[in-house]
Amino acid sequence: MARNPDKLTLGWLLRHPLVATCILLALTIVLPYLRVGERLKLLTFLPLAHAADEVNATAYEELSEDERLRFDLDRERQERARLEAENARLIDTLRQNAELRGALGFESVTLPASVPAQVIFHGDASGWRHCCWINRGTDHGVEEGMPVVAGRTLVGRVFMCGSDHACVQLVTDPGFAASCLIVDPQTPALETDRRVRGVLRGDGSARPHFPRLELEDVAVGAEVREGMHVITSDYSGQFPLGLYVGVVRETIPQAGFLQVRLEAGLDLVNLEVVQVLMHKRPELEKQALALLKRK
Amino acid sequence: MAYAHRAAWARSQGPVCRWRIIVGSGISLAMLQAMVFTPERFGDFTPDLYSIMALYFALFASRHGRYVPSLALGLIRDFLSMGLIGTYGVLYSLLHKASEKARGKLDPDRLPNILIMAVAGTFLVNFGYHAMLVVAGDGIGWSNAITRCGCIAIATGPFAVFLYPLIHFVLGRIGIPRAAGGYWNI
């Protein structure tokens, strides 16, 4: 049978649905390992973030004197309201922190040095992922995987990092996971072996403020009550010990483990200033040594 | 006769404004999804307008090389989101194949059919996205995913009923010819 020479071109081959689907599937598997996609996304998003800054600057310069004064006044009022809200939140966080420290003897736990950063962009083009962008990157010492906090409350971790911008994966993102401890602020510290452990997983929660999170793999029979606090554990080395996560709201027995629902300790939507902790996951050997020392 | 002549002429022409529409609508809708239609504002009932646009292309764009625009639309969304690159590209390509079959059974120029196809299409795209999350080890549980995809589909369907006639109107106004079978030459 004679072949149609018009069809046997590279263009036709690449446009063929089956070939293109196979290429895409292969890319889906290969690209994450090369981290090409993440870097491309970073390059795509940076002009947008810069553009947002430029719009504000240009608009201000074009204003008249009166309008500028009014604009400044509004901005100061907004700033004052924001600082008041932030202050209230921080006071509450400090109170909770003091409770936790008092109850568990975490006085000796000091957080690593941090880099303050401003949140410049919230949101993701897909409705499933939860992230925000901050104005600090590798130039400021930020690296991928570093924890991001507000005060002592966990916000997420650095997912991608550019020279002066970084993408933060929030605790509500489905890909987020962290080893956690459940502690009761009313009772004295428990021995290390008796602490209730669990794995915090983001579930893409769509609750607008103070989102619901889930703690999985909590041992059946563990004493978990509403109102208990959840903090990060340094078991995996990903996060430092004692970062506040949220409050237990509900426990659901599952086959073989206990599912714990908690309310996050922060309103993630209204975050404006965060801190990136200069905490790097220790290498395997160091982690093993630390565990041995503890035993 | 005039209609047949116009349809034959449209078939003989290459697609008009295809890439401008793809890139323009893709980037603007991705920004809209990231900044306005966010889960923080709308909860589980967050409309997925991007999938509506992809479905529009799958249903109404010129049949010549329609697969590539669907793929490009998906890749634009992939680049502007945190997930794996190619996820939406593959999903919108599959949506294009599925909608071609559905088009034979349901007339897309009737509003109830648009609603049905938009709800089903959005549900499948989001469920497929969750399946890709599961492959990456980031799933949220199948029952949760079904509920969430259902909510998104219910929130998105009514938008299609208003948006599709609006897009038809705009394309007609800018002088893009419509071929036989209701396909626009884009």
Short mmCIF file of C-alpha atoms in Angstrom, two decimals:
data_model
loop_
_atom_site.label_atom_id
_atom_site.label_comp_id
_atom_site.label_asym_id
_atom_site.label_seq_id
_atom_site.Cartn_x
_atom_site.Cartn_y
_atom_site.Cartn_z
CA MET A 1 0.00 0.00 0.00
CA ALA A 2 1.37 3.40 -0.98
CA ARG A 3 2.09 5.72 1.90
CA ASN A 4 0.87 9.26 1.90
CA PRO A 5 4.10 11.31 1.95
CA ASP A 6 2.26 14.39 3.29
CA LYS A 7 1.56 12.63 6.56
CA LEU A 8 5.07 11.40 7.28
CA THR A 9 6.44 14.64 8.63
CA LEU A 10 7.71 15.47 12.09
CA GLY A 11 4.91 17.98 12.52
CA TRP A 12 2.26 15.36 11.81
CA LEU A 13 3.94 12.93 14.19
CA LEU A 14 4.08 15.47 17.01
CA ARG A 15 0.49 16.53 16.44
CA HIS A 16 -0.81 12.99 16.54
CA PRO A 17 -2.86 12.64 19.73
CA LEU A 18 -1.32 9.35 20.81
CA VAL A 19 2.27 10.49 20.24
CA ALA A 20 1.71 13.83 21.92
CA THR A 21 -0.01 12.18 24.90
CA CYS A 22 2.90 9.76 25.28
CA ILE A 23 5.41 12.62 25.10
CA LEU A 24 3.46 14.57 27.71
CA LEU A 25 3.20 11.62 30.04
CA ALA A 26 6.93 11.02 29.69
CA LEU A 27 7.60 14.70 30.43
CA THR A 28 5.30 14.52 33.45
CA ILE A 29 7.51 11.79 34.87
CA VAL A 30 10.90 13.19 33.82
CA LEU A 31 10.48 16.94 34.45
CA PRO A 32 9.88 16.74 38.21
CA TYR A 33 13.25 15.04 38.61
CA LEU A 34 14.99 17.76 36.63
CA ARG A 35 12.94 20.49 38.35
CA VAL A 36 12.74 22.22 34.98
CA GLY A 37 9.05 22.95 35.31
CA GLU A 38 9.39 24.59 38.68
CA ARG A 39 12.11 26.89 37.44
CA LEU A 40 10.07 27.78 34.37
CA LYS A 41 7.07 28.55 36.58
CA LEU A 42 9.23 30.74 38.74
CA LEU A 43 10.37 32.66 35.66
CA THR A 44 6.77 33.02 34.53
CA PHE A 45 5.53 34.34 37.85
CA LEU A 46 8.30 36.84 38.57
CA PRO A 47 7.27 39.38 35.90
CA LEU A 48 3.74 39.26 37.28
CA ALA A 49 4.94 39.97 40.80
CA HIS A 50 7.15 42.81 39.52
CA ALA A 51 4.26 44.14 37.45
CA ALA A 52 2.07 44.30 40.57
CA ASP A 53 4.71 46.42 42.32
CA GLU A 54 5.10 48.70 39.30
CA VAL A 55 1.36 49.39 39.09
CA ASN A 56 1.32 50.73 42.66
CA ALA A 57 4.40 52.88 42.12
CA THR A 58 3.18 54.42 38.88
CA ALA A 59 -0.26 55.18 40.21
CA TYR A 60 1.18 57.04 43.20
CA GLU A 61 3.46 59.22 41.10
CA GLU A 62 0.63 60.34 38.90
CA LEU A 63 -1.51 61.53 41.84
CA SER A 64 -1.95 65.18 42.78
CA GLU A 65 -0.73 66.53 46.14
CA ASP A 66 -4.15 66.24 47.82
CA GLU A 67 -4.69 62.79 46.46
CA ARG A 68 -1.27 61.74 47.63
CA LEU A 69 -2.00 62.98 51.15
CA ARG A 70 -5.33 61.18 51.15
CA PHE A 71 -3.67 58.07 49.80
CA ASP A 72 -0.97 58.25 52.49
CA LEU A 73 -3.59 58.75 55.18
CA ASP A 74 -5.58 55.76 53.98
CA ARG A 75 -2.46 53.69 53.81
CA GLU A 76 -1.45 54.68 57.34
CA ARG A 77 -4.93 53.84 58.60
CA GLN A 78 -4.82 50.46 56.90
CA GLU A 79 -1.34 49.88 58.27
CA ARG A 80 -2.50 50.81 61.78
CA ALA A 81 -5.49 48.45 61.54
CA ARG A 82 -3.25 45.70 60.22
CA LEU A 83 -0.68 46.22 62.94
CA GLU A 84 -3.39 46.20 65.60
CA ALA A 85 -4.74 42.92 64.24
CA GLU A 86 -1.24 41.53 63.96
CA ASN A 87 -0.51 42.64 67.51
CA ALA A 88 -3.63 40.92 68.81
CA ARG A 89 -2.69 37.76 66.95
CA LEU A 90 0.86 37.87 68.23
CA ILE A 91 -0.28 38.42 71.81
CA ASP A 92 -2.55 35.41 71.46
CA THR A 93 0.24 33.38 69.90
CA LEU A 94 2.64 34.40 72.67
CA ARG A 95 0.09 33.40 75.29
CA GLN A 96 -0.36 30.00 73.64
CA ASN A 97 3.37 29.70 73.30
CA ALA A 98 3.89 30.47 76.97
CA GLU A 99 1.27 27.85 77.85
CA LEU A 100 3.01 25.28 75.70
CA ARG A 101 6.43 26.07 77.05
CA GLY A 102 5.19 25.96 80.60
CA ALA A 103 3.41 22.68 80.08
CA LEU A 104 6.06 20.87 78.16
CA GLY A 105 9.32 22.32 79.27
CA PHE A 106 10.22 23.70 75.87
CA GLU A 107 12.04 26.67 77.42
CA SER A 108 15.29 25.30 76.14
CA VAL A 109 13.96 25.06 72.58
CA THR A 110 15.20 28.06 70.63
CA LEU A 111 14.27 28.64 67.05
CA PRO A 112 16.95 29.02 64.41
CA ALA A 113 17.74 32.44 62.93
CA SER A 114 15.06 33.74 60.60
CA VAL A 115 14.70 36.00 57.56
CA PRO A 116 11.60 38.24 57.60
CA ALA A 117 9.74 38.31 54.29
CA GLN A 118 6.72 40.02 52.84
CA VAL A 119 3.98 38.02 51.15
CA ILE A 120 3.63 39.53 47.68
CA PHE A 121 1.16 37.18 46.03
CA HIS A 122 -1.45 34.67 47.15
CA GLY A 123 -3.09 31.99 45.06
CA ASP A 124 -2.47 29.42 42.35
CA ALA A 125 -3.95 28.96 38.88
CA SER A 126 -5.16 25.50 39.86
CA GLY A 127 -7.86 25.40 42.52
CA TRP A 128 -6.18 22.50 44.28
CA ARG A 129 -2.78 23.83 45.28
CA HIS A 130 -2.27 26.38 48.06
CA CYS A 131 0.76 28.63 47.93
CA CYS A 132 1.97 32.17 48.35
CA TRP A 133 4.99 34.08 47.10
CA ILE A 134 7.45 35.97 49.29
CA ASN A 135 10.05 38.61 48.42
CA ARG A 136 13.07 36.73 49.71
CA GLY A 137 15.16 34.17 47.85
CA THR A 138 18.57 32.59 47.58
CA ASP A 139 20.24 36.04 47.75
CA HIS A 140 18.97 36.26 51.33
CA GLY A 141 19.97 32.74 52.28
CA VAL A 142 16.60 31.12 51.69
CA GLU A 143 16.70 27.54 50.42
CA GLU A 144 14.12 25.02 49.32
CA GLY A 145 12.53 23.06 52.16
CA MET A 146 13.08 25.70 54.85
CA PRO A 147 10.14 26.17 57.28
CA VAL A 148 8.11 29.37 57.02
CA VAL A 149 6.45 30.69 60.18
CA ALA A 150 4.55 33.67 61.52
CA GLY A 151 5.76 34.15 65.06
CA ARG A 152 5.95 30.58 66.31
CA THR A 153 3.11 29.32 64.17
CA LEU A 154 3.84 27.13 61.16
CA VAL A 155 2.76 28.56 57.80
CA GLY A 156 4.42 26.17 55.35
CA ARG A 157 7.73 25.46 53.71
CA VAL A 158 9.74 26.94 50.85
CA PHE A 159 8.81 25.02 47.73
CA MET A 160 10.69 26.84 44.97
CA CYS A 161 13.35 29.45 45.30
CA GLY A 162 14.54 32.21 42.96
CA SER A 163 17.22 34.80 43.60
CA ASP A 164 14.90 37.29 45.29
CA HIS A 165 11.53 35.50 45.36
CA ALA A 166 10.32 32.18 46.67
CA CYS A 167 7.15 30.12 46.53
CA VAL A 168 5.82 28.89 49.87
CA GLN A 169 3.78 25.71 50.02
CA LEU A 170 1.14 26.37 52.68
CA VAL A 171 0.13 23.84 55.34
CA THR A 172 -3.21 23.43 53.56
CA ASP A 173 -1.64 22.26 50.29
CA PRO A 174 -2.38 18.59 49.51
CA GLY A 175 1.35 17.95 49.06
CA PHE A 176 2.29 19.23 52.51
CA ALA A 177 3.22 16.76 55.25
CA ALA A 178 4.86 17.23 58.64
CA SER A 179 5.48 15.08 61.69
CA CYS A 180 3.60 16.50 64.68
CA LEU A 181 2.96 16.02 68.39
CA ILE A 182 -0.35 16.44 70.21
CA VAL A 183 0.09 18.03 73.61
CA ASP A 184 -2.25 19.05 76.40
CA PRO A 185 -1.46 22.51 77.72
CA GLN A 186 -3.25 21.75 81.00
CA THR A 187 -1.11 18.81 82.08
CA PRO A 188 2.59 18.58 82.81
CA ALA A 189 5.07 17.35 80.22
CA LEU A 190 4.93 13.72 79.25
CA GLU A 191 7.93 11.57 78.74
CA THR A 192 9.20 11.49 75.19
CA ASP A 193 7.96 7.93 74.61
CA ARG A 194 4.39 8.75 75.68
CA ARG A 195 3.86 11.77 73.45
CA VAL A 196 1.10 11.33 70.90
CA ARG A 197 2.48 11.56 67.39
CA GLY A 198 0.79 12.04 64.04
CA VAL A 199 1.38 13.16 60.49
CA LEU A 200 -0.07 16.49 59.44
CA ARG A 201 -1.32 16.46 55.86
CA GLY A 202 -2.82 19.35 53.97
CA ASP A 203 -6.12 18.40 52.38
CA GLY A 204 -6.57 21.36 50.04
CA SER A 205 -8.98 22.72 52.62
CA ALA A 206 -11.16 25.40 51.12
CA ARG A 207 -12.35 26.87 54.39
CA PRO A 208 -11.75 30.59 53.99
CA HIS A 209 -10.17 31.45 57.35
CA PHE A 210 -8.36 29.37 59.96
CA PRO A 211 -8.59 26.30 57.72
CA ARG A 212 -9.25 22.80 58.92
CA LEU A 213 -6.26 20.47 58.80
CA GLU A 214 -5.98 16.76 59.37
CA LEU A 215 -3.60 14.72 61.42
CA GLU A 216 -3.29 11.13 60.30
CA ASP A 217 -1.69 7.98 61.63
CA VAL A 218 -2.37 8.79 65.27
CA ALA A 219 -2.24 5.54 67.26
CA VAL A 220 -5.61 4.03 68.19
CA GLY A 221 -6.23 4.45 71.92
CA ALA A 222 -4.12 7.59 72.17
CA GLU A 223 -5.65 10.11 74.51
CA VAL A 224 -6.64 12.98 72.22
CA ARG A 225 -9.26 15.50 73.32
CA GLU A 226 -10.76 18.62 71.84
CA GLY A 227 -8.73 21.68 72.75
CA MET A 228 -5.36 19.93 72.79
CA HIS A 229 -2.60 21.70 70.92
CA VAL A 230 -0.65 20.37 67.95
CA ILE A 231 3.00 21.30 67.50
CA THR A 232 5.67 20.18 65.08
CA SER A 233 8.02 17.39 66.00
CA ASP A 234 11.70 17.30 65.08
CA TYR A 235 11.45 13.56 64.48
CA SER A 236 12.01 13.80 60.72
CA GLY A 237 14.29 16.82 60.96
CA GLN A 238 12.24 18.76 58.44
CA PHE A 239 10.91 21.22 61.04
CA PRO A 240 12.26 22.32 64.42
CA LEU A 241 10.50 21.14 67.56
CA GLY A 242 7.64 23.19 68.98
CA LEU A 243 6.19 25.20 66.09
CA TYR A 244 2.51 25.73 66.79
CA VAL A 245 0.14 24.21 64.20
CA GLY A 246 -3.40 24.35 65.59
CA VAL A 247 -6.02 23.12 68.06
CA VAL A 248 -7.72 19.72 68.01
CA ARG A 249 -11.41 20.04 67.12
CA GLU A 250 -12.56 16.48 66.35
CA THR A 251 -11.32 12.90 66.42
CA ILE A 252 -12.57 10.24 64.02
CA PRO A 253 -11.63 6.58 64.60
CA GLN A 254 -10.51 4.92 61.37
CA ALA A 255 -9.45 1.37 60.64
CA GLY A 256 -6.12 1.02 62.42
CA PHE A 257 -5.54 4.66 63.29
CA LEU A 258 -7.17 7.79 64.60
CA GLN A 259 -7.94 10.70 62.32
CA VAL A 260 -7.69 14.04 64.10
CA ARG A 261 -9.19 17.21 62.68
CA LEU A 262 -7.73 20.47 63.84
CA GLU A 263 -8.18 24.16 63.30
CA ALA A 264 -5.11 25.99 62.03
CA GLY A 265 -3.56 28.55 64.34
CA LEU A 266 -3.33 31.22 61.65
CA ASP A 267 -5.53 32.92 59.13
CA LEU A 268 -3.46 32.04 56.10
CA VAL A 269 -5.38 34.26 53.69
CA ASN A 270 -4.49 37.49 55.47
CA LEU A 271 -0.82 36.77 56.02
CA GLU A 272 1.37 39.70 55.07
CA VAL A 273 4.64 39.20 56.91
CA VAL A 274 6.29 35.84 57.57
CA GLN A 275 9.67 34.56 58.67
CA VAL A 276 11.75 31.95 56.89
CA LEU A 277 13.63 29.87 59.45
CA MET A 278 17.21 29.11 58.49
CA HIS A 279 16.63 25.48 59.38
CA LYS A 280 17.92 22.80 57.07
CA ARG A 281 16.99 19.18 57.29
CA PRO A 282 20.00 17.44 58.85
CA GLU A 283 21.79 14.80 56.89
CA LEU A 284 20.93 11.22 57.68
CA GLU A 285 24.10 10.57 59.67
CA LYS A 286 23.63 13.66 61.86
CA GLN A 287 20.00 12.72 62.42
CA ALA A 288 20.97 9.19 63.50
CA LEU A 289 23.59 10.58 65.88
CA ALA A 290 21.09 12.98 67.42
CA LEU A 291 18.64 10.13 67.97
CA LEU A 292 21.36 8.00 69.55
CA LYS A 293 22.36 10.85 71.85
CA ARG A 294 18.79 11.30 72.97
CA LYS A 295 18.50 7.61 73.85
CA MET B 1 -27.09 28.38 -0.34
CA ALA B 2 -25.39 31.39 1.13
CA TYR B 3 -24.80 29.50 4.35
CA ALA B 4 -23.33 26.52 2.48
CA HIS B 5 -21.07 28.84 0.53
CA ARG B 6 -19.91 30.57 3.71
CA ALA B 7 -19.30 27.23 5.41
CA ALA B 8 -17.25 25.98 2.48
CA TRP B 9 -15.25 29.20 2.51
CA ALA B 10 -14.63 28.91 6.25
CA ARG B 11 -13.42 25.34 5.82
CA SER B 12 -10.96 26.40 3.16
CA GLN B 13 -9.46 29.13 5.39
CA GLY B 14 -6.98 28.50 8.18
CA PRO B 15 -8.07 29.17 11.77
CA VAL B 16 -8.43 32.88 12.60
CA CYS B 17 -6.88 34.45 15.73
CA ARG B 18 -6.38 31.01 17.24
CA TRP B 19 -3.15 31.62 19.13
CA ARG B 20 -4.08 35.12 20.18
CA ILE B 21 -7.27 33.75 21.73
CA ILE B 22 -5.46 30.81 23.32
CA VAL B 23 -2.65 32.81 24.88
CA GLY B 24 -4.80 35.80 25.82
CA SER B 25 -7.64 33.83 27.35
CA GLY B 26 -5.24 31.34 28.93
CA ILE B 27 -3.14 33.89 30.79
CA SER B 28 -6.06 36.13 31.76
CA LEU B 29 -8.15 33.20 33.02
CA ALA B 30 -5.18 31.76 34.92
CA MET B 31 -4.73 35.11 36.65
CA LEU B 32 -8.46 35.28 37.33
CA GLN B 33 -8.37 31.80 38.87
CA ALA B 34 -5.33 32.71 41.00
CA MET B 35 -6.54 36.11 42.17
CA VAL B 36 -10.36 36.14 42.11
CA PHE B 37 -11.83 32.65 41.94
CA THR B 38 -9.79 31.26 44.82
CA PRO B 39 -10.86 28.51 47.22
CA GLU B 40 -10.31 30.95 50.09
CA ARG B 41 -13.13 33.12 48.76
CA PHE B 42 -15.56 30.59 47.37
CA GLY B 43 -14.84 27.55 49.48
CA ASP B 44 -15.52 24.20 47.88
CA PHE B 45 -17.82 25.86 45.35
CA THR B 46 -15.01 27.58 43.47
CA PRO B 47 -15.91 28.00 39.79
CA ASP B 48 -13.37 26.56 37.37
CA LEU B 49 -13.68 28.99 34.48
CA TYR B 50 -10.48 27.80 32.87
CA SER B 51 -11.96 24.36 32.24
CA ILE B 52 -15.04 26.05 30.79
CA MET B 53 -12.82 27.82 28.26
CA ALA B 54 -11.00 24.58 27.42
CA LEU B 55 -14.35 22.88 26.92
CA TYR B 56 -15.46 25.72 24.65
CA PHE B 57 -12.44 25.15 22.46
CA ALA B 58 -13.02 21.44 22.47
CA LEU B 59 -16.65 21.88 21.43
CA PHE B 60 -16.63 24.83 19.08
CA ALA B 61 -13.16 25.49 17.68
CA SER B 62 -12.25 24.58 14.11
CA ARG B 63 -11.83 20.84 13.73
CA HIS B 64 -8.49 21.30 11.96
CA GLY B 65 -5.77 20.72 14.53
CA ARG B 66 -8.01 21.38 17.51
CA TYR B 67 -6.00 19.05 19.71
CA VAL B 68 -3.00 21.38 19.92
CA PRO B 69 -4.94 24.41 21.23
CA SER B 70 -6.44 22.29 24.03
CA LEU B 71 -2.96 21.09 24.89
CA ALA B 72 -1.54 24.63 24.83
CA LEU B 73 -4.36 25.91 27.02
CA GLY B 74 -3.59 23.18 29.55
CA LEU B 75 0.13 23.87 29.47
CA ILE B 76 -0.43 27.59 30.15
CA ARG B 77 -2.39 26.65 33.27
CA ASP B 78 0.32 24.18 34.24
CA PHE B 79 3.00 26.84 34.00
CA LEU B 80 1.03 29.18 36.23
CA SER B 81 0.30 26.62 38.94
CA MET B 82 2.34 24.66 41.44
CA GLY B 83 1.44 21.18 40.20
CA LEU B 84 3.27 18.90 37.80
CA ILE B 85 3.77 20.29 34.32
CA GLY B 86 1.68 18.50 31.76
CA THR B 87 -1.15 17.55 34.10
CA TYR B 88 -3.70 19.98 32.72
CA GLY B 89 -2.17 19.56 29.26
CA VAL B 90 -3.03 15.87 29.26
CA LEU B 91 -6.41 16.43 30.93
CA TYR B 92 -7.56 19.07 28.44
CA SER B 93 -6.36 16.91 25.56
CA LEU B 94 -8.46 14.06 26.90
CA LEU B 95 -11.36 16.48 27.46
CA HIS B 96 -11.12 17.43 23.80
CA LYS B 97 -11.37 13.77 22.77
CA ALA B 98 -14.28 13.11 25.13
CA SER B 99 -16.18 16.20 24.06
CA GLU B 100 -15.90 15.20 20.42
CA LYS B 101 -17.84 12.04 21.29
CA ALA B 102 -20.34 13.93 23.45
CA ARG B 103 -20.92 16.46 20.69
CA GLY B 104 -22.34 13.74 18.47
CA LYS B 105 -25.01 12.95 21.05
CA LEU B 106 -25.81 16.35 22.55
CA ASP B 107 -26.29 19.50 20.50
CA PRO B 108 -23.97 22.06 22.14
CA ASP B 109 -26.06 24.99 20.91
CA ARG B 110 -28.86 24.09 23.34
CA LEU B 111 -28.45 25.57 26.80
CA PRO B 112 -29.46 22.46 28.83
CA ASN B 113 -26.89 20.44 26.89
CA ILE B 114 -24.25 23.08 27.57
CA LEU B 115 -25.04 22.85 31.28
CA ILE B 116 -24.77 19.05 31.27
CA MET B 117 -21.53 19.03 29.32
CA ALA B 118 -19.98 21.78 31.44
CA VAL B 119 -20.85 20.02 34.70
CA ALA B 120 -19.60 16.65 33.44
CA GLY B 121 -16.47 18.11 31.82
CA THR B 122 -15.45 20.14 34.87
CA PHE B 123 -16.06 17.18 37.15
CA LEU B 124 -13.90 14.91 35.01
CA VAL B 125 -11.06 17.42 34.66
CA ASN B 126 -10.90 18.03 38.41
CA PHE B 127 -11.24 14.37 39.24
CA GLY B 128 -8.42 13.66 36.78
CA TYR B 129 -6.32 16.32 38.48
CA HIS B 130 -6.90 14.61 41.81
CA ALA B 131 -5.89 11.31 40.22
CA MET B 132 -2.59 12.94 39.22
CA LEU B 133 -2.21 14.20 42.80
CA VAL B 134 -2.72 10.63 43.98
CA VAL B 135 -0.02 9.43 41.59
CA ALA B 136 2.32 12.01 43.14
CA GLY B 137 1.30 10.81 46.64
CA ASP B 138 -0.66 13.98 47.46
CA GLY B 139 -4.26 12.78 47.23
CA ILE B 140 -6.92 13.97 49.66
CA GLY B 141 -8.95 10.74 49.69
CA TRP B 142 -11.28 9.56 46.92
CA SER B 143 -14.55 10.32 48.72
CA ASN B 144 -13.36 13.82 49.63
CA ALA B 145 -12.21 14.30 46.06
CA ILE B 146 -15.56 13.22 44.59
CA THR B 147 -17.40 15.63 46.88
CA ARG B 148 -15.05 18.47 46.06
CA CYS B 149 -15.10 17.85 42.31
CA GLY B 150 -18.91 17.69 42.45
CA CYS B 151 -19.05 21.03 44.25
CA ILE B 152 -16.69 22.62 41.71
CA ALA B 153 -18.71 21.21 38.81
CA ILE B 154 -22.01 22.46 40.26
CA ALA B 155 -20.52 25.91 40.78
CA THR B 156 -19.05 26.01 37.28
CA GLY B 157 -21.94 24.66 35.16
CA PRO B 158 -24.18 27.77 35.33
CA PHE B 159 -21.30 29.98 34.22
CA ALA B 160 -21.09 28.07 30.95
CA VAL B 161 -24.75 28.78 30.18
CA PHE B 162 -24.00 32.53 30.27
CA LEU B 163 -20.46 32.51 28.95
CA TYR B 164 -20.90 30.36 25.84
CA PRO B 165 -23.55 32.56 24.21
CA LEU B 166 -21.43 35.57 25.18
CA ILE B 167 -18.34 34.10 23.49
CA HIS B 168 -20.46 33.23 20.43
CA PHE B 169 -21.62 36.84 20.32
CA VAL B 170 -18.09 38.25 20.65
CA LEU B 171 -16.68 35.93 17.98
CA GLY B 172 -19.55 36.89 15.66
CA ARG B 173 -18.91 40.58 16.29
CA ILE B 174 -15.21 40.34 15.44
CA GLY B 175 -16.13 38.67 12.17
CA ILE B 176 -15.00 35.10 12.63
CA PRO B 177 -16.99 32.84 10.31
CA ARG B 178 -18.95 29.88 11.61
CA ALA B 179 -18.68 26.64 9.64
CA ALA B 180 -21.21 23.84 9.23
CA GLY B 181 -21.88 21.94 12.43
CA GLY B 182 -21.55 25.04 14.56
CA TYR B 183 -17.75 25.14 14.56
CA TRP B 184 -16.10 28.54 14.75
CA ASN B 185 -13.06 29.04 12.55
CA ILE B 186 -10.69 29.64 15.45
#
